[in-house]
Amino acid sequence: MGLFESYLERFSIDTKKKMKQQSHGQQKKSIIAFALTCNTPLLLMDEPTNGLDIPSKSIFRQLIAEAIDESTTIVISTHQVRDLENLIDPIIILEFNQILLNNTVAEISEKLKFTVEAEPSSSVLYSERALGGFLCVAPNTDATDSKLNIEILFNAAISNKDFFKQTFIKE
């Protein structure tokens, strides 16, 4: 069995059906399988997990993790960052024609901390109400080890463009 057939099997695609007979999700999985099989040095994917069910998103993450090596660059444009959170590194945040962030997870975690607080302190760059308090992003002045939250990071970058450019973008 070839790589393409293996990917189709993992996605539970009926290979006897033509593409136009498949559902939207099945077509998307077939296209993803084909794209990964091509083994190109640069792969661009736009919203690859939209329309996929939860098990298929998990298989997608597994296939991407297997496909990545030193000779491959995969650029994924998505609003579904939770689907890919453990695969994304470096993180690039763009707004229109501006790069607000282009750094590794380690570099971001060194400079920012992500916490849940009862009330946001004055040092917080961005906060939003959540269960249990406020999700907060603040400068990591005390070398706190925290789990990066990409959605909150994005919102912090959009609402604090100057801080992000000064802190992360080296001209």
PDB file of C-alpha atoms in Angstrom:
ATOM      1  CA  MET A   1       0.000   0.000   0.000  1.00  0.00           C
ATOM      2  CA  GLY A   2       1.334   3.421  -0.954  1.00  0.00           C
ATOM      3  CA  LEU A   3       1.485   6.479   1.269  1.00  0.00           C
ATOM      4  CA  PHE A   4      -1.566   8.097  -0.341  1.00  0.00           C
ATOM      5  CA  GLU A   5      -3.687   4.978   0.153  1.00  0.00           C
ATOM      6  CA  SER A   6      -2.438   4.720   3.730  1.00  0.00           C
ATOM      7  CA  TYR A   7      -3.524   8.310   4.465  1.00  0.00           C
ATOM      8  CA  LEU A   8      -6.919   7.710   2.835  1.00  0.00           C
ATOM      9  CA  GLU A   9      -7.361   4.588   4.949  1.00  0.00           C
ATOM     10  CA  ARG A  10      -6.478   6.466   8.142  1.00  0.00           C
ATOM     11  CA  PHE A  11      -9.110   9.068   7.234  1.00  0.00           C
ATOM     12  CA  SER A  12     -11.616   6.234   6.471  1.00  0.00           C
ATOM     13  CA  ILE A  13     -12.105   7.386   2.875  1.00  0.00           C
ATOM     14  CA  ASP A  14     -13.946   5.023   0.539  1.00  0.00           C
ATOM     15  CA  THR A  15     -11.502   4.837  -2.383  1.00  0.00           C
ATOM     16  CA  LYS A  16     -14.166   3.393  -4.663  1.00  0.00           C
ATOM     17  CA  LYS A  17     -16.130   6.670  -4.607  1.00  0.00           C
ATOM     18  CA  LYS A  18     -15.301   9.487  -6.977  1.00  0.00           C
ATOM     19  CA  MET A  19     -14.492  12.862  -5.408  1.00  0.00           C
ATOM     20  CA  LYS A  20     -17.800  14.410  -6.487  1.00  0.00           C
ATOM     21  CA  GLN A  21     -19.644  11.577  -4.707  1.00  0.00           C
ATOM     22  CA  GLN A  22     -17.894  12.305  -1.405  1.00  0.00           C
ATOM     23  CA  SER A  23     -19.150  14.667   1.284  1.00  0.00           C
ATOM     24  CA  HIS A  24     -17.397  18.015   1.762  1.00  0.00           C
ATOM     25  CA  GLY A  25     -15.460  16.616   4.744  1.00  0.00           C
ATOM     26  CA  GLN A  26     -14.434  13.493   2.813  1.00  0.00           C
ATOM     27  CA  GLN A  27     -13.257  15.626  -0.121  1.00  0.00           C
ATOM     28  CA  LYS A  28     -11.225  17.792   2.234  1.00  0.00           C
ATOM     29  CA  LYS A  29      -9.593  14.719   3.794  1.00  0.00           C
ATOM     30  CA  SER A  30      -8.778  13.354   0.317  1.00  0.00           C
ATOM     31  CA  ILE A  31      -7.149  16.657  -0.644  1.00  0.00           C
ATOM     32  CA  ILE A  32      -5.148  16.729   2.605  1.00  0.00           C
ATOM     33  CA  ALA A  33      -3.986  13.144   1.985  1.00  0.00           C
ATOM     34  CA  PHE A  34      -2.921  14.053  -1.547  1.00  0.00           C
ATOM     35  CA  ALA A  35      -1.129  17.242  -0.441  1.00  0.00           C
ATOM     36  CA  LEU A  36       0.858  15.421   2.234  1.00  0.00           C
ATOM     37  CA  THR A  37       1.693  12.574  -0.145  1.00  0.00           C
ATOM     38  CA  CYS A  38       3.292  15.015  -2.606  1.00  0.00           C
ATOM     39  CA  ASN A  39       6.071  15.562  -0.047  1.00  0.00           C
ATOM     40  CA  THR A  40       6.874  19.034  -1.365  1.00  0.00           C
ATOM     41  CA  PRO A  41       9.487  21.188   0.392  1.00  0.00           C
ATOM     42  CA  LEU A  42       6.804  23.885   0.885  1.00  0.00           C
ATOM     43  CA  LEU A  43       3.162  23.090   1.574  1.00  0.00           C
ATOM     44  CA  LEU A  44       0.573  25.867   1.953  1.00  0.00           C
ATOM     45  CA  MET A  45      -2.718  24.975   3.632  1.00  0.00           C
ATOM     46  CA  ASP A  46      -5.631  27.380   4.112  1.00  0.00           C
ATOM     47  CA  GLU A  47      -8.079  26.436   6.888  1.00  0.00           C
ATOM     48  CA  PRO A  48      -7.355  22.702   6.536  1.00  0.00           C
ATOM     49  CA  THR A  49      -9.406  21.637   9.577  1.00  0.00           C
ATOM     50  CA  ASN A  50     -12.616  23.518   8.701  1.00  0.00           C
ATOM     51  CA  GLY A  51     -15.345  20.985   8.050  1.00  0.00           C
ATOM     52  CA  LEU A  52     -13.508  18.096   9.713  1.00  0.00           C
ATOM     53  CA  ASP A  53     -15.054  16.190  12.614  1.00  0.00           C
ATOM     54  CA  ILE A  54     -13.134  15.738  15.883  1.00  0.00           C
ATOM     55  CA  PRO A  55     -11.606  12.309  15.039  1.00  0.00           C
ATOM     56  CA  SER A  56     -10.499  13.611  11.618  1.00  0.00           C
ATOM     57  CA  LYS A  57      -8.863  16.659  13.232  1.00  0.00           C
ATOM     58  CA  SER A  58      -6.899  14.293  15.450  1.00  0.00           C
ATOM     59  CA  ILE A  59      -5.791  12.234  12.435  1.00  0.00           C
ATOM     60  CA  PHE A  60      -4.856  15.472  10.634  1.00  0.00           C
ATOM     61  CA  ARG A  61      -2.582  16.482  13.548  1.00  0.00           C
ATOM     62  CA  GLN A  62      -0.958  13.034  13.525  1.00  0.00           C
ATOM     63  CA  LEU A  63      -0.316  13.169   9.774  1.00  0.00           C
ATOM     64  CA  ILE A  64       1.127  16.691   9.958  1.00  0.00           C
ATOM     65  CA  ALA A  65       3.413  15.677  12.832  1.00  0.00           C
ATOM     66  CA  GLU A  66       4.616  12.689  10.799  1.00  0.00           C
ATOM     67  CA  ALA A  67       5.128  14.776   7.640  1.00  0.00           C
ATOM     68  CA  ILE A  68       7.261  17.488   9.243  1.00  0.00           C
ATOM     69  CA  ASP A  69      11.017  17.166   8.949  1.00  0.00           C
ATOM     70  CA  GLU A  70      13.954  19.528   8.455  1.00  0.00           C
ATOM     71  CA  SER A  71      13.417  19.654   4.686  1.00  0.00           C
ATOM     72  CA  THR A  72       9.704  20.495   4.865  1.00  0.00           C
ATOM     73  CA  THR A  73       7.976  23.778   5.628  1.00  0.00           C
ATOM     74  CA  ILE A  74       4.242  23.667   6.166  1.00  0.00           C
ATOM     75  CA  VAL A  75       2.451  27.019   6.281  1.00  0.00           C
ATOM     76  CA  ILE A  76      -1.039  26.762   7.737  1.00  0.00           C
ATOM     77  CA  SER A  77      -3.412  29.714   7.701  1.00  0.00           C
ATOM     78  CA  THR A  78      -6.191  29.126  10.210  1.00  0.00           C
ATOM     79  CA  HIS A  79      -8.637  30.630  12.633  1.00  0.00           C
ATOM     80  CA  GLN A  80      -8.933  27.215  14.308  1.00  0.00           C
ATOM     81  CA  VAL A  81      -5.721  27.511  16.324  1.00  0.00           C
ATOM     82  CA  ARG A  82      -6.830  25.064  19.011  1.00  0.00           C
ATOM     83  CA  ASP A  83      -6.881  22.358  16.348  1.00  0.00           C
ATOM     84  CA  LEU A  84      -3.168  22.915  15.710  1.00  0.00           C
ATOM     85  CA  GLU A  85      -1.847  24.401  18.951  1.00  0.00           C
ATOM     86  CA  ASN A  86       0.744  21.684  19.589  1.00  0.00           C
ATOM     87  CA  LEU A  87       2.043  21.765  16.001  1.00  0.00           C
ATOM     88  CA  ILE A  88       2.546  25.488  15.483  1.00  0.00           C
ATOM     89  CA  ASP A  89       6.093  26.792  15.921  1.00  0.00           C
ATOM     90  CA  PRO A  90       7.036  29.468  15.044  1.00  0.00           C
ATOM     91  CA  ILE A  91       3.894  31.561  15.426  1.00  0.00           C
ATOM     92  CA  ILE A  92       3.335  34.397  12.969  1.00  0.00           C
ATOM     93  CA  ILE A  93       0.575  36.923  13.585  1.00  0.00           C
ATOM     94  CA  LEU A  94      -0.308  39.218  10.702  1.00  0.00           C
ATOM     95  CA  GLU A  95      -2.741  42.087  10.563  1.00  0.00           C
ATOM     96  CA  PHE A  96      -3.290  43.422   7.072  1.00  0.00           C
ATOM     97  CA  ASN A  97       0.225  44.259   5.849  1.00  0.00           C
ATOM     98  CA  GLN A  98       1.922  44.242   9.262  1.00  0.00           C
ATOM     99  CA  ILE A  99       3.791  41.445  10.993  1.00  0.00           C
ATOM    100  CA  LEU A 100       3.010  41.744  14.696  1.00  0.00           C
ATOM    101  CA  LEU A 101       4.770  38.562  15.769  1.00  0.00           C
ATOM    102  CA  ASN A 102       7.141  36.051  14.192  1.00  0.00           C
ATOM    103  CA  ASN A 103       8.677  34.048  17.018  1.00  0.00           C
ATOM    104  CA  THR A 104       9.020  30.569  18.430  1.00  0.00           C
ATOM    105  CA  VAL A 105       6.852  29.374  21.297  1.00  0.00           C
ATOM    106  CA  ALA A 106       9.943  29.444  23.549  1.00  0.00           C
ATOM    107  CA  GLU A 107      10.713  33.080  22.656  1.00  0.00           C
ATOM    108  CA  ILE A 108       7.109  34.121  23.261  1.00  0.00           C
ATOM    109  CA  SER A 109       6.929  32.249  26.586  1.00  0.00           C
ATOM    110  CA  GLU A 110      10.146  33.921  27.699  1.00  0.00           C
ATOM    111  CA  LYS A 111       8.647  37.385  27.167  1.00  0.00           C
ATOM    112  CA  LEU A 112       4.966  36.815  28.002  1.00  0.00           C
ATOM    113  CA  LYS A 113       3.067  34.872  30.633  1.00  0.00           C
ATOM    114  CA  PHE A 114      -0.437  33.463  30.355  1.00  0.00           C
ATOM    115  CA  THR A 115      -2.410  33.225  33.592  1.00  0.00           C
ATOM    116  CA  VAL A 116      -5.914  32.987  35.011  1.00  0.00           C
ATOM    117  CA  GLU A 117      -6.545  35.728  37.577  1.00  0.00           C
ATOM    118  CA  ALA A 118      -9.526  36.670  39.749  1.00  0.00           C
ATOM    119  CA  GLU A 119      -9.042  40.259  38.519  1.00  0.00           C
ATOM    120  CA  PRO A 120      -6.525  41.519  35.934  1.00  0.00           C
ATOM    121  CA  SER A 121      -3.623  43.527  37.386  1.00  0.00           C
ATOM    122  CA  SER A 122      -2.417  46.820  35.925  1.00  0.00           C
ATOM    123  CA  SER A 123       0.507  45.050  34.182  1.00  0.00           C
ATOM    124  CA  VAL A 124      -1.821  42.901  32.050  1.00  0.00           C
ATOM    125  CA  LEU A 125      -1.644  43.595  28.312  1.00  0.00           C
ATOM    126  CA  TYR A 126      -4.876  41.801  27.545  1.00  0.00           C
ATOM    127  CA  SER A 127      -7.552  39.954  29.490  1.00  0.00           C
ATOM    128  CA  GLU A 128     -10.893  38.375  28.821  1.00  0.00           C
ATOM    129  CA  ARG A 129     -13.472  36.907  31.156  1.00  0.00           C
ATOM    130  CA  ALA A 130     -13.533  33.117  31.355  1.00  0.00           C
ATOM    131  CA  LEU A 131     -14.673  30.441  33.775  1.00  0.00           C
ATOM    132  CA  GLY A 132     -12.766  30.917  37.009  1.00  0.00           C
ATOM    133  CA  GLY A 133     -11.748  34.532  36.397  1.00  0.00           C
ATOM    134  CA  PHE A 134      -9.871  36.278  33.616  1.00  0.00           C
ATOM    135  CA  LEU A 135      -7.471  34.833  31.040  1.00  0.00           C
ATOM    136  CA  CYS A 136      -4.549  37.267  31.114  1.00  0.00           C
ATOM    137  CA  VAL A 137      -1.459  38.017  29.043  1.00  0.00           C
ATOM    138  CA  ALA A 138       1.261  40.052  30.724  1.00  0.00           C
ATOM    139  CA  PRO A 139       4.988  40.714  30.320  1.00  0.00           C
ATOM    140  CA  ASN A 140       6.919  37.818  31.866  1.00  0.00           C
ATOM    141  CA  THR A 141       9.086  39.921  34.178  1.00  0.00           C
ATOM    142  CA  ASP A 142       9.516  37.150  36.766  1.00  0.00           C
ATOM    143  CA  ALA A 143      10.353  34.219  34.422  1.00  0.00           C
ATOM    144  CA  THR A 144       7.048  32.474  35.132  1.00  0.00           C
ATOM    145  CA  ASP A 145       6.588  29.184  33.288  1.00  0.00           C
ATOM    146  CA  SER A 146       3.115  29.190  31.696  1.00  0.00           C
ATOM    147  CA  LYS A 147       1.238  27.439  28.906  1.00  0.00           C
ATOM    148  CA  LEU A 148       0.916  29.616  25.828  1.00  0.00           C
ATOM    149  CA  ASN A 149      -2.674  30.234  24.719  1.00  0.00           C
ATOM    150  CA  ILE A 150      -2.587  31.140  21.023  1.00  0.00           C
ATOM    151  CA  GLU A 151      -6.099  32.608  20.885  1.00  0.00           C
ATOM    152  CA  ILE A 152      -5.404  34.960  23.803  1.00  0.00           C
ATOM    153  CA  LEU A 153      -1.970  35.739  22.333  1.00  0.00           C
ATOM    154  CA  PHE A 154      -3.610  36.768  19.057  1.00  0.00           C
ATOM    155  CA  ASN A 155      -6.101  39.045  20.823  1.00  0.00           C
ATOM    156  CA  ALA A 156      -3.299  40.576  22.908  1.00  0.00           C
ATOM    157  CA  ALA A 157      -1.236  41.254  19.767  1.00  0.00           C
ATOM    158  CA  ILE A 158      -4.129  42.894  17.922  1.00  0.00           C
ATOM    159  CA  SER A 159      -4.950  45.149  20.877  1.00  0.00           C
ATOM    160  CA  ASN A 160      -1.295  45.991  21.711  1.00  0.00           C
ATOM    161  CA  LYS A 161       0.364  46.339  18.307  1.00  0.00           C
ATOM    162  CA  ASP A 162       3.068  48.780  19.420  1.00  0.00           C
ATOM    163  CA  PHE A 163       4.095  46.635  22.398  1.00  0.00           C
ATOM    164  CA  PHE A 164       4.316  43.528  20.223  1.00  0.00           C
ATOM    165  CA  LYS A 165       6.307  45.259  17.488  1.00  0.00           C
ATOM    166  CA  GLN A 166       8.743  46.743  20.033  1.00  0.00           C
ATOM    167  CA  THR A 167       9.071  43.487  21.962  1.00  0.00           C
ATOM    168  CA  PHE A 168       9.164  40.927  19.167  1.00  0.00           C
ATOM    169  CA  ILE A 169       9.932  42.480  15.779  1.00  0.00           C
ATOM    170  CA  LYS A 170      13.578  43.265  15.174  1.00  0.00           C
ATOM    171  CA  GLU A 171      13.928  45.780  12.342  1.00  0.00           C
TER     172      GLU A 171
END
